[in-house]
Each structure stands twice: as structure tokens, then as C-alpha cells.
Amino acid sequence: MATTDPTAGAAGPASTGVPEAGPAGGHPARWAILAVVCLAELVVVLDNTVLNVAIPSLTSELGATTADVQWMINAYALVQAGLLLGAGSAADRYGRKRMLLAGLVLFGAGSLAAGLAGSSAGLIAARAGMGVGAALLLTTTLAVVMQVFDADERPRAIGIWGAVNALAYAAGPVVGGLVLNHYWWGAVFLINIPVVLVGLVAVAVLVPESRDPRGGRPDLPGTALSVVGTTSVVYAVITGPEHGWTSSGVLVPALFGAAVLAAFARWERRAEHPMLDLELFRSRRFTGAVTGVVLITFGSGGALYLLTQQFQFVRGDSALQAGLNIAPFALTVVLVNFTGTSARLISRLGLPAVIASGMALMAAGLAVVALVGDGGYGGVLCGLVLMGAGCGCANPAIAEAIMGAIPKERAGAGAGVNGTLSELGTGLGVAVLGAVFVSRFGALLPDSVGTSESLPAALAQAPGAAERASVAGAFASGLQTGQLAGAAAVLLGGCVAGLLLGRAVRPVRGGAAGPPASPGAPGAPGAAEAPAVPGSPGER
């Protein structure tokens, strides 16, 4: 089944200010621009996990409490997730280069303030400021990629962008550990400054300005509603495992956030210049892609969270060792995309087949890790490689499907949707799979131990060696159940996304699709049914 041209059928002119160059139709400096935006993305994603290994230093040097440390970590993710939709819309409206530069400045200023912070409150505030810059950077980097690459090269470019994301996420604890071996905790933030300075110069010189020529007036009410609603929901997801899902501190913000998001949806349907066109959700292509991104991040984020516990509590690894043990997952993602394997598969098989098969492969890897996790590392390594190969193929295909379902001039909004759903999927994966694990663990604990949600606490209550062995077995069984649930979620997502996308790319007239064709080529299915138009007859 052939892929479809992501820009085909977009209503109105797609004037983005990017000059067409040569037969490929991309910007002359597109690969240098990709290197620049990937550098900016690298430091943003790195800071999601780099602080984890600095917790002991923060506790001793700043006198941080457990609650302080949690907010140091969560403030960055919370602000970032809450602003992604608004940041993407702002990039389309005011200029992607301008917002990329603004994001670098804010992220650099926040990094400097964090590195020099002298109190827990100061560090939390600085991390929140970094989150504002991070939201701008994550949306504008992907939006710029959409502008400077044509349909033929875009899958490979998005694959590299996604591979850098995976590499940075996995490298965070490793980089943090290496820096802390030689310097104080503030250095993990100050290393961002040289990268930001280089990025500012490179963006100013290389990246062309582009914006939505029909941006209209700013949708201030929609922006406010999206920020408040998304932030409230993400807060509930982040704090749910700690405070309990039925506690008022979780239920109130969750229900409030849901109500605000419902008001946001209602407003966007009536707004003259909406920041997010809700008609997109009537497109099978878009709906299939967003289903894929939520469930692949749900399964992978939750399963990797459980795997770190498996390495640290069952195998006795340090945080740094656990990070190194998981690194083959990210390295496989990098290999699959930097070699162009994922792009070639997308071109040959089409988006639906690559997403479905990639997510099935990732589910198989998750199942392998779950079933052999208490044995030697060799079995876990095989599972991680399978997970990386599947993720490396499916993720860029999902991003391409989402971005291709949105007119090119609204690329920032598409990047905001992709980023927001990724954050929500990962948070829900950690929360839900963590709850499955805790439930199974608690159900298998021996009566002599009582109830406990952590392995150390349960072991401390165990009266003898036999009970401690039962506790360890219950913990391993809980981890396995949670990981298998994640595998099932990823497999389900692959089936649903593949089915919806497969139906979306079928031609609406002219009979059979015929043999596979190049994306956007004359005679390809994409030319017949133009799936980028939400609500077209072939997509509902």
C-alpha cells in the first residue's frame, strides 16, 4: 500500500516563505537546518531525565525535601506539556524562526538560573521557566522540519528527529552521572548554555522564516483554555501514583481539567480563527495517527518505567547502571533512523503497514522483556532491540501521519498535538501500568507481610527468609503483569492505527489502488483521495 502525499489537498495556498530548490523541492540547507533543530531538541529532551541522578546532591546541598525534589523534576514536564498546543499555534501565527529563537533564549535563561539557584524554590521556578522554552522548541523544531523538507525526504528527516528524541531521553541519566562525577549539581544545567549560544547563531543564519499566511487574530481564549485544561490533566496524571487516584488532590484537578478541555473544544468549534481545527478528528488518517502516538507512548513509557525498577530493585543496579542497561533501546532507534531504514520502509510499504508492523514488533519486544526479565541480561537485550526496532519504524511514521493530515502552513499546531499526546501517553502509561503492577504485587504478598506498595517496605516487614523470597517473587510477578499490559496496549494501538490509516489511504474513486507508488507521485492513491483534507468523503 502506497503512502500518500502529506501536502496533497491542503485547502488554500501553502505559502510558507520557504524557497523551493531543485528537483527535490527542499531548502538548499535543509540537512544543516535539521542538525541545528536536532541540537536544540537534544538539550530539551535531555533535561527530562538528566536531573534524576542528582537527587542525592540536591537533598544534601539544598536541603530539599522529597516534595521539593518531585517538583524540581515535575515542574519542567508540567509546564512543557501544558504549553505545547499554544506554542505550536504561536509558531504558526508569529513565525517559526522567531519562536525557535525565543525558545532558545528562554531555555538558556532558565538553564542559567537553575545552575546558579541557591534554594529549592529558586530551582523549581527556574525549571518551570525552562519548560516554557522547551515547549516552544519542541513544537518549532518539528514544524521547521516540515517546511524545509519535501514529501520524499520528510520521513527520513522526521525519523532522525525522533531518533534524537529517543537518544536524548535515554542519555539523560548517563550524562547526568558523568557530569556529577566531576562537578557540582548545577553543572547539569550549565552545560546547556554553550549549546544554546551555538543554536542561536545557527538558527539566525540558516533557518528561513515561515508562518501561516492566513493566521488571523490570536485565539487568546482558546490558548488560555488549552493551557489550563492540559496542565490540570497532566498534573493529575503525574501526581496520581503518589497521592492515590481517588484522593481529592488528584480527582479535583482531573475533573477540572476535563471540564476546561470540554469548554476548549466547544470554543474552538465556534472561533473564527481557532488554534486547533477540531474537524481534524473526523479524519481517519489523523484519528489513526493520534491513536498510535497515545498507545505507543503509553506502552513504551510505562514499560520502561517498570524496567528501571526491575534493574534497580531486582538486579540491584544503580540508577546509572540501569540507564546504561536500557541504552540499547535508544541506540536501536537511532540506528534504524540514521541509516534510513524507517524511511525506506515507509516509502515501500506505506504508513499503515509500517505503523502496524512497527508497533507489533515493539509489543513483541515488551513481551520478551516481561517474560525473561528475571533471567540473564541477554534475553532483556533481545527484547530491548526488538522494542527499539519497532519504535524506530513506527514513531516517525506516526509523526508523518499526524503532520501530513494537517495543512503544511499549520505545522506548528500539528507538532503541538503530537507533543501533547506523547506527554499524556507517557504519563498515563507510567500511571496505569504502575497501578497494574502495584495491584498485582499487593495481591501476591504473603499475609504475614500485610499491605505495601514498595519492595523495600515489604521486605522490611517480612519475618523470615521464606517470606522475603515470596515478596521478591510477588514484586517480579507484578512487574511482569504491568509490562505485558503495556505490550497489549501497544499491539492494540498498532491494530487500530493501521486499520484507520489503511481505510484513509484507499482511493475514493477509480477502483483498485494499483501497485505501490512513490509518495505524492502521479497515480499514487494520495493523489486520488487527498487525505490531508479533514472530512473528505474517503476519510469518514
Coordinates of C-alpha atoms in Angstrom, one line a residue:
M1 CA 0.0 0.0 0.0
A2 CA 1.5 3.3 -1.0
T3 CA 1.9 6.3 1.2
T4 CA 0.1 9.5 0.4
D5 CA 1.4 13.0 -0.2
P6 CA 1.1 14.7 3.2
T7 CA 0.6 18.1 1.5
A8 CA -1.9 16.9 -1.1
G9 CA -5.3 18.5 -0.9
A10 CA -4.5 21.2 1.7
A11 CA -7.0 23.9 1.3
G12 CA -5.7 27.2 0.0
P13 CA -2.1 28.2 -0.8
A14 CA 0.6 26.7 1.3
S15 CA 2.8 29.7 1.2
T16 CA 5.3 29.3 4.0
G17 CA 8.1 31.5 3.0
V18 CA 10.4 28.6 2.2
P19 CA 12.1 28.7 -1.2
E20 CA 11.8 25.6 -3.3
A21 CA 15.1 24.5 -4.6
G22 CA 16.0 21.9 -7.2
P23 CA 14.2 18.8 -8.2
A24 CA 13.8 17.6 -4.6
G25 CA 11.9 20.8 -3.7
G26 CA 13.5 21.2 -0.3
H27 CA 15.5 24.0 1.2
P28 CA 19.2 24.1 -0.1
A29 CA 20.5 24.0 3.5
R30 CA 17.9 21.5 4.8
W31 CA 20.3 19.0 6.3
A32 CA 22.3 21.6 8.1
I33 CA 19.0 23.1 9.4
L34 CA 18.0 19.6 10.6
A35 CA 21.3 19.3 12.5
V36 CA 20.5 22.7 14.2
V37 CA 17.0 21.8 15.2
C38 CA 18.1 18.4 16.5
L39 CA 20.7 20.0 18.6
A40 CA 18.0 22.2 20.2
E41 CA 15.8 19.2 20.7
L42 CA 18.6 17.2 22.2
V43 CA 19.1 19.5 25.2
V44 CA 15.3 19.9 25.7
V45 CA 14.7 16.2 25.9
L46 CA 17.9 15.5 27.9
D47 CA 16.6 17.7 30.7
N48 CA 13.6 15.5 31.2
T49 CA 15.8 12.8 32.8
V50 CA 19.2 14.4 33.5
L51 CA 18.1 15.5 37.0
N52 CA 17.2 12.1 38.2
V53 CA 20.7 11.1 39.2
A54 CA 21.3 14.4 41.0
I55 CA 18.6 13.8 43.6
P56 CA 21.1 12.9 46.4
S57 CA 23.1 16.0 45.8
L58 CA 20.1 18.2 45.7
T59 CA 18.8 16.7 49.0
S60 CA 22.1 17.3 50.8
E61 CA 23.3 20.6 49.3
L62 CA 19.9 22.5 49.0
G63 CA 18.2 20.7 51.9
A64 CA 15.5 19.7 49.5
T65 CA 12.6 17.6 50.9
T66 CA 11.0 14.8 48.9
A67 CA 8.2 17.1 47.8
D68 CA 10.8 19.7 46.7
V69 CA 12.6 17.1 44.6
Q70 CA 9.4 15.9 43.0
W71 CA 8.5 19.5 42.0
M72 CA 12.1 20.1 40.7
I73 CA 11.5 17.2 38.3
N74 CA 7.8 17.7 37.5
A75 CA 7.7 21.5 37.1
Y76 CA 9.6 21.2 33.9
A77 CA 7.4 18.4 32.4
L78 CA 4.2 20.0 33.7
V79 CA 4.8 23.5 32.2
Q80 CA 6.2 22.0 29.0
A81 CA 3.2 19.7 28.4
G82 CA 0.7 22.4 29.3
L83 CA 2.1 24.9 26.7
L84 CA 2.7 22.6 23.7
L85 CA -0.6 23.3 21.9
G86 CA -0.3 27.1 22.5
A87 CA 3.4 27.1 21.5
G88 CA 2.6 25.3 18.2
S89 CA -0.2 27.8 17.4
A90 CA 2.1 30.7 18.2
A91 CA 4.8 29.4 15.9
D92 CA 2.3 29.2 13.0
R93 CA 1.0 32.7 13.7
Y94 CA 4.1 34.7 14.6
G95 CA 6.8 32.8 12.7
R96 CA 8.6 29.5 13.4
K97 CA 12.1 31.0 13.3
R98 CA 11.1 33.8 15.7
M99 CA 9.6 31.3 18.1
L100 CA 12.6 29.0 17.8
L101 CA 14.9 31.9 18.7
A102 CA 12.6 32.8 21.6
G103 CA 12.5 29.3 22.8
L104 CA 16.3 29.1 22.8
V105 CA 16.6 32.3 24.8
L106 CA 14.0 31.2 27.4
F107 CA 15.5 27.8 27.7
G108 CA 19.1 29.2 28.1
A109 CA 18.0 31.8 30.7
G110 CA 16.2 29.1 32.6
S111 CA 19.2 26.8 32.5
L112 CA 21.5 29.6 33.8
A113 CA 19.0 30.4 36.6
A114 CA 18.8 26.7 37.5
G115 CA 22.5 26.2 37.6
L116 CA 23.0 29.1 39.9
A117 CA 19.9 28.5 42.1
G118 CA 20.6 28.7 45.8
S119 CA 17.4 27.3 47.1
S120 CA 14.8 24.6 46.3
A121 CA 12.2 27.3 45.4
G122 CA 14.6 29.0 43.0
L123 CA 15.4 25.8 41.2
I124 CA 11.7 24.9 40.9
A125 CA 11.0 28.3 39.4
A126 CA 13.9 28.0 37.0
R127 CA 12.8 24.6 35.9
A128 CA 9.3 26.0 35.1
G129 CA 11.0 28.7 33.0
M130 CA 12.9 26.1 31.2
G131 CA 9.6 24.3 30.5
V132 CA 8.3 27.4 28.7
G133 CA 11.3 27.4 26.4
A134 CA 11.1 23.7 25.9
A135 CA 7.5 23.8 24.7
L136 CA 8.5 26.4 22.1
L137 CA 11.5 24.4 21.0
L138 CA 9.7 21.0 20.7
T139 CA 7.0 22.4 18.5
T140 CA 9.0 24.7 16.3
T141 CA 11.8 22.2 15.6
L142 CA 9.3 19.7 14.1
A143 CA 7.4 22.5 12.3
V144 CA 10.6 23.7 10.7
V145 CA 11.5 20.2 9.5
M146 CA 8.0 20.1 7.8
Q147 CA 8.8 23.3 6.0
V148 CA 12.3 22.7 4.7
F149 CA 11.9 19.0 3.5
D150 CA 9.7 17.8 0.7
A151 CA 7.4 14.8 0.8
D152 CA 10.1 12.4 -0.4
E153 CA 12.7 13.2 2.2
R154 CA 10.4 14.1 5.0
P155 CA 10.0 10.6 6.5
R156 CA 13.8 10.2 6.9
A157 CA 14.1 13.7 8.4
I158 CA 11.3 13.1 10.9
G159 CA 12.9 9.7 11.7
I160 CA 16.2 11.4 12.6
W161 CA 14.3 14.0 14.6
G162 CA 12.6 11.2 16.5
A163 CA 15.8 9.2 17.0
V164 CA 17.5 12.2 18.6
N165 CA 14.5 12.4 20.9
A166 CA 14.9 8.8 22.0
L167 CA 18.7 9.1 22.3
A168 CA 18.4 12.2 24.5
Y169 CA 15.8 10.6 26.8
A170 CA 18.0 7.6 27.4
A171 CA 21.2 9.6 27.7
G172 CA 19.9 11.9 30.4
P173 CA 20.8 9.8 33.4
V174 CA 24.2 8.8 31.8
V175 CA 25.1 12.4 31.0
G176 CA 24.0 13.5 34.5
G177 CA 26.0 10.8 36.1
L178 CA 29.2 11.7 34.2
V179 CA 28.8 15.4 35.0
L180 CA 28.2 14.8 38.7
N181 CA 31.3 12.6 38.9
H182 CA 33.4 15.7 38.2
Y183 CA 31.3 18.8 39.1
W184 CA 28.5 20.0 41.4
W185 CA 24.9 19.5 40.6
G186 CA 24.4 22.9 38.9
A187 CA 26.7 21.9 36.1
V188 CA 24.0 19.6 34.7
F189 CA 22.1 22.8 33.7
L190 CA 25.1 25.0 32.8
I191 CA 26.2 22.6 30.0
N192 CA 23.1 23.7 28.1
I193 CA 24.4 27.3 27.8
P194 CA 27.1 26.7 25.1
V195 CA 24.6 24.6 23.1
V196 CA 22.0 27.4 23.3
L197 CA 24.5 30.0 22.1
V198 CA 25.6 27.9 19.2
G199 CA 21.9 27.2 18.4
L200 CA 21.1 30.9 18.4
V201 CA 23.8 31.8 15.9
A202 CA 23.0 28.8 13.6
V203 CA 19.2 29.4 13.7
A204 CA 19.7 33.1 12.9
V205 CA 22.0 32.3 9.9
L206 CA 20.4 29.1 8.5
V207 CA 16.7 28.8 9.3
P208 CA 14.3 30.6 7.0
E209 CA 11.3 32.4 8.5
S210 CA 7.9 30.8 7.8
R211 CA 4.4 31.3 9.1
D212 CA 0.7 30.7 8.3
P213 CA -0.2 33.4 5.8
R214 CA -3.8 33.1 7.0
G215 CA -3.1 33.1 10.7
G216 CA -5.8 35.7 11.6
R217 CA -6.2 37.1 15.1
P218 CA -4.7 35.3 18.1
D219 CA -7.1 32.9 19.7
L220 CA -6.4 34.1 23.2
P221 CA -9.4 32.4 24.9
G222 CA -8.6 29.1 23.2
T223 CA -5.0 29.4 24.2
A224 CA -5.9 30.1 27.8
L225 CA -8.4 27.2 28.0
S226 CA -5.9 24.7 26.4
V227 CA -3.1 25.7 28.8
V228 CA -5.3 25.5 31.9
G229 CA -7.0 22.3 30.9
T230 CA -4.0 20.4 29.7
T231 CA -1.9 21.5 32.7
S232 CA -4.6 20.3 35.1
V233 CA -4.9 16.9 33.5
V234 CA -1.2 16.4 33.3
Y235 CA -0.8 17.4 36.9
A236 CA -3.4 14.8 37.9
V237 CA -1.6 12.1 35.8
I238 CA 1.8 13.0 37.3
T239 CA 0.6 13.1 40.9
G240 CA -1.9 10.2 40.8
P241 CA 0.5 7.4 41.6
E242 CA 1.9 9.3 44.6
H243 CA -1.3 10.7 46.2
G244 CA -3.8 8.0 45.1
W245 CA -6.2 8.2 42.2
T246 CA -9.2 8.7 44.5
S247 CA -7.7 11.5 46.5
S248 CA -9.1 15.0 46.2
G249 CA -5.7 16.3 45.2
V250 CA -5.9 14.2 42.1
L251 CA -9.7 14.0 41.3
V252 CA -10.3 17.7 41.6
P253 CA -7.6 18.8 39.1
A254 CA -8.5 15.9 36.8
L255 CA -12.2 16.8 36.7
F256 CA -11.5 20.5 36.5
G257 CA -9.1 19.9 33.6
A258 CA -11.5 17.7 31.7
A259 CA -14.2 20.4 32.1
V260 CA -11.9 23.1 30.9
L261 CA -10.8 21.0 27.9
A262 CA -14.5 20.4 27.0
A263 CA -15.0 24.2 27.1
F264 CA -11.9 24.5 24.9
A265 CA -13.4 22.1 22.3
R266 CA -16.7 24.0 22.4
W267 CA -14.9 27.3 21.9
E268 CA -12.7 26.0 19.1
R269 CA -15.8 24.9 17.1
R270 CA -17.2 28.5 17.2
A271 CA -14.0 30.5 17.0
E272 CA -13.4 32.5 13.8
H273 CA -9.6 31.7 13.9
P274 CA -9.3 28.6 16.1
M275 CA -5.8 27.5 17.3
L276 CA -6.8 23.8 16.7
D277 CA -9.2 22.7 13.9
L278 CA -11.3 20.0 15.6
E279 CA -12.6 18.9 12.2
L280 CA -9.2 17.1 12.0
F281 CA -10.6 14.4 14.4
R282 CA -13.1 13.4 11.7
S283 CA -10.2 12.3 9.5
R284 CA -9.4 8.6 9.7
R285 CA -5.8 9.4 8.9
F286 CA -5.5 11.9 11.8
T287 CA -7.5 9.7 14.3
G288 CA -5.5 6.6 13.4
A289 CA -2.2 8.5 13.9
V290 CA -3.2 10.1 17.3
T291 CA -4.4 6.6 18.5
G292 CA -1.0 5.3 17.6
V293 CA 1.0 8.0 19.3
V294 CA -1.0 7.7 22.6
L295 CA -0.7 4.0 22.8
I296 CA 2.9 3.6 21.7
T297 CA 4.0 6.2 24.3
F298 CA 1.6 4.6 26.8
G299 CA 3.2 1.2 26.4
S300 CA 6.8 2.2 26.0
G301 CA 6.8 4.9 28.7
G302 CA 5.1 2.7 31.3
A303 CA 7.1 -0.4 30.4
L304 CA 10.5 1.4 30.6
Y305 CA 9.5 2.9 33.9
L306 CA 8.8 -0.6 35.2
L307 CA 12.0 -1.9 33.7
T308 CA 14.1 0.7 35.6
Q309 CA 12.6 -0.6 38.8
Q310 CA 13.4 -4.2 37.7
F311 CA 17.0 -3.3 37.1
Q312 CA 17.4 -1.4 40.4
F313 CA 15.3 -3.4 42.8
V314 CA 15.5 -6.9 41.4
R315 CA 19.0 -6.9 39.9
G316 CA 20.5 -4.3 42.4
D317 CA 21.8 -1.9 39.7
S318 CA 22.5 1.8 40.4
A319 CA 20.5 4.4 38.6
L320 CA 23.4 4.9 36.2
Q321 CA 23.8 1.2 35.6
A322 CA 20.1 0.9 34.9
G323 CA 20.3 3.7 32.4
L324 CA 23.2 2.0 30.6
N325 CA 21.3 -1.3 30.5
I326 CA 18.3 0.4 28.8
A327 CA 20.5 2.3 26.4
P328 CA 20.3 -0.4 23.6
F329 CA 16.7 0.5 23.2
A330 CA 17.5 4.1 22.2
L331 CA 20.6 3.1 20.2
T332 CA 18.5 0.8 18.1
V333 CA 16.0 3.6 17.4
V334 CA 18.9 5.8 16.4
L335 CA 20.4 3.0 14.1
V336 CA 17.0 2.4 12.4
N337 CA 16.5 6.0 11.6
F338 CA 20.0 7.3 10.9
T339 CA 20.5 4.5 8.3
G340 CA 17.3 5.5 6.6
T341 CA 15.7 2.1 7.2
S342 CA 12.4 3.5 8.5
A343 CA 12.2 6.0 5.6
R344 CA 12.7 3.2 3.1
L345 CA 10.1 1.0 4.7
I346 CA 7.6 3.9 4.7
S347 CA 8.2 4.5 1.0
R348 CA 7.9 0.9 0.1
L349 CA 5.1 -0.4 2.4
G350 CA 3.2 2.8 3.3
L351 CA 2.3 4.4 6.6
P352 CA -0.4 2.0 7.7
A353 CA 1.7 -1.1 7.3
V354 CA 4.8 0.4 8.9
I355 CA 2.9 1.7 11.9
A356 CA 1.0 -1.6 12.5
S357 CA 4.1 -3.8 12.0
G358 CA 6.4 -1.5 14.0
M359 CA 4.0 -1.4 16.9
A360 CA 3.6 -5.2 16.7
L361 CA 7.3 -5.6 16.8
M362 CA 7.6 -3.3 19.8
A363 CA 4.8 -5.2 21.6
A364 CA 6.8 -8.4 21.0
G365 CA 9.9 -6.8 22.5
L366 CA 7.9 -5.7 25.5
A367 CA 6.6 -9.2 26.0
V368 CA 10.1 -10.7 25.7
V369 CA 11.4 -8.3 28.4
A370 CA 8.5 -9.2 30.6
L371 CA 8.9 -12.9 30.3
V372 CA 12.7 -13.2 30.6
G373 CA 13.3 -10.1 32.8
D374 CA 14.3 -12.1 35.8
G375 CA 16.9 -14.2 33.9
G376 CA 20.1 -13.1 32.3
Y377 CA 20.6 -9.8 30.6
G378 CA 20.9 -11.4 27.2
G379 CA 17.1 -12.1 27.0
V380 CA 16.4 -8.5 28.1
L381 CA 18.8 -7.2 25.5
C382 CA 16.9 -9.1 22.7
G383 CA 13.7 -7.6 23.9
L384 CA 15.1 -4.1 24.0
V385 CA 16.5 -4.4 20.5
L386 CA 13.1 -5.6 19.3
M387 CA 11.4 -2.6 21.1
G388 CA 13.9 -0.2 19.5
A389 CA 13.4 -1.6 16.0
G390 CA 9.7 -1.4 16.3
C391 CA 9.7 2.1 17.9
G392 CA 12.2 3.3 15.3
C393 CA 9.9 2.4 12.5
A394 CA 6.5 3.2 14.0
N395 CA 7.3 6.6 15.6
P396 CA 8.4 8.5 12.5
A397 CA 5.5 7.0 10.6
I398 CA 3.1 8.2 13.2
A399 CA 4.6 11.7 13.3
E400 CA 4.4 11.8 9.5
A401 CA 0.8 10.7 9.5
I402 CA -0.2 13.4 12.1
M403 CA 1.8 16.1 10.3
G404 CA 0.6 15.0 6.9
A405 CA -3.1 15.2 8.0
I406 CA -2.7 18.9 8.7
P407 CA -2.1 21.6 6.0
K408 CA 1.6 22.5 5.9
E409 CA 1.0 26.0 7.0
R410 CA -0.4 24.7 10.3
A411 CA 2.7 22.6 11.0
G412 CA 3.2 24.2 14.4
A413 CA -0.3 23.1 15.5
G414 CA 0.4 19.6 14.3
A415 CA 3.6 19.5 16.3
G416 CA 1.8 20.7 19.3
V417 CA -0.8 17.9 19.0
N418 CA 2.0 15.3 18.6
G419 CA 3.9 16.6 21.6
T420 CA 0.9 16.9 23.9
L421 CA -0.4 13.4 23.1
S422 CA 3.1 12.0 23.6
E423 CA 3.3 13.6 27.0
L424 CA -0.1 12.4 28.0
G425 CA 0.5 8.9 26.7
T426 CA 3.8 8.6 28.6
G427 CA 2.3 10.0 31.8
L428 CA -0.8 7.7 31.6
G429 CA 1.5 4.7 30.8
V430 CA 3.5 5.3 33.9
A431 CA 0.4 5.8 36.0
V432 CA -1.8 3.0 34.7
L433 CA 0.9 0.3 34.2
G434 CA 2.3 1.3 37.6
A435 CA -1.2 0.8 39.1
V436 CA -1.4 -2.7 37.4
F437 CA 2.0 -3.5 38.9
V438 CA 1.1 -2.4 42.4
S439 CA -2.2 -4.2 42.3
R440 CA -0.6 -7.5 41.3
F441 CA 2.2 -7.1 43.8
G442 CA -0.2 -6.4 46.6
A443 CA -2.4 -9.3 45.8
L444 CA 0.5 -11.8 45.8
L445 CA 2.1 -10.6 49.1
P446 CA 2.0 -13.2 51.9
D447 CA -0.4 -12.5 54.7
S448 CA 2.4 -12.2 57.2
V449 CA 3.7 -9.1 55.4
G450 CA 0.5 -7.2 55.2
T451 CA 0.0 -4.5 52.6
S452 CA 2.7 -2.4 51.0
E453 CA 3.3 -0.7 47.7
S454 CA 7.1 -0.8 47.7
L455 CA 9.6 -3.7 47.7
P456 CA 11.9 -2.3 50.5
A457 CA 8.9 -1.7 52.8
A458 CA 7.5 -5.2 52.2
L459 CA 10.9 -6.8 52.7
A460 CA 11.3 -4.9 56.0
Q461 CA 8.1 -6.4 57.2
A462 CA 8.9 -10.0 56.1
P463 CA 9.6 -12.1 59.3
G464 CA 11.8 -14.7 57.6
A465 CA 13.8 -15.8 54.5
A466 CA 10.8 -17.7 53.0
E467 CA 8.6 -14.6 53.3
R468 CA 11.3 -12.4 51.8
A469 CA 11.5 -14.8 48.8
S470 CA 7.7 -14.6 48.4
V471 CA 7.9 -10.8 48.5
A472 CA 10.6 -10.8 45.8
G473 CA 8.5 -13.2 43.7
A474 CA 5.4 -11.0 44.1
F475 CA 7.4 -8.0 43.0
A476 CA 8.7 -9.7 39.9
S477 CA 5.3 -11.0 39.0
G478 CA 3.8 -7.5 39.4
L479 CA 6.4 -6.1 37.1
Q480 CA 5.8 -8.8 34.5
T481 CA 2.0 -8.2 34.6
G482 CA 2.4 -4.5 34.1
Q483 CA 4.9 -4.9 31.2
L484 CA 2.6 -7.4 29.5
A485 CA -0.3 -5.0 29.9
G486 CA 1.9 -2.4 28.1
A487 CA 2.6 -4.8 25.3
A488 CA -1.1 -5.5 24.8
A489 CA -1.8 -1.7 24.7
V490 CA 0.9 -1.2 22.0
L491 CA -0.4 -4.1 20.0
L492 CA -3.9 -2.8 20.2
G493 CA -2.7 0.6 19.1
G494 CA -0.9 -0.8 16.1
C495 CA -4.0 -2.7 15.0
V496 CA -6.4 0.3 15.4
A497 CA -4.0 2.8 13.9
G498 CA -3.2 0.5 11.0
L499 CA -6.9 -0.2 10.3
L500 CA -7.9 3.5 10.4
L501 CA -5.0 4.7 8.3
G502 CA -5.5 1.8 5.8
R503 CA -9.0 2.9 5.3
A504 CA -8.0 6.5 4.9
V505 CA -5.5 5.9 2.1
R506 CA -7.9 3.8 -0.1
P507 CA -8.8 5.7 -3.2
V508 CA -12.4 7.0 -3.2
R509 CA -12.8 6.5 -6.9
G510 CA -11.2 4.8 -9.8
G511 CA -11.2 1.3 -8.5
A512 CA -8.2 -0.6 -7.1
A513 CA -5.2 1.3 -5.7
G514 CA -2.8 -0.5 -8.0
P515 CA 0.8 -1.1 -7.3
P516 CA 2.7 1.0 -4.7
A517 CA 3.8 4.4 -5.9
S518 CA 6.1 7.0 -4.5
P519 CA 4.6 9.4 -2.0
G520 CA 2.8 12.1 -3.9
A521 CA 3.6 10.7 -7.3
P522 CA 1.1 10.9 -10.1
G523 CA -1.2 8.0 -9.9
A524 CA -0.5 7.3 -6.3
P525 CA -3.5 6.8 -4.0
G526 CA -2.7 10.0 -2.3
A527 CA -3.3 11.9 -5.5
A528 CA -6.8 10.4 -5.8
E529 CA -8.2 10.9 -2.4
A530 CA -6.1 13.7 -0.8
P531 CA -6.4 12.5 2.8
A532 CA -5.0 15.8 4.1
V533 CA -8.5 17.3 3.8
P534 CA -10.3 16.6 7.0
G535 CA -13.8 15.3 6.5
S536 CA -13.3 14.4 2.8
P537 CA -15.7 11.6 1.7
G538 CA -13.0 9.0 1.7
E539 CA -12.0 9.6 5.3
R540 CA -15.2 9.4 7.3

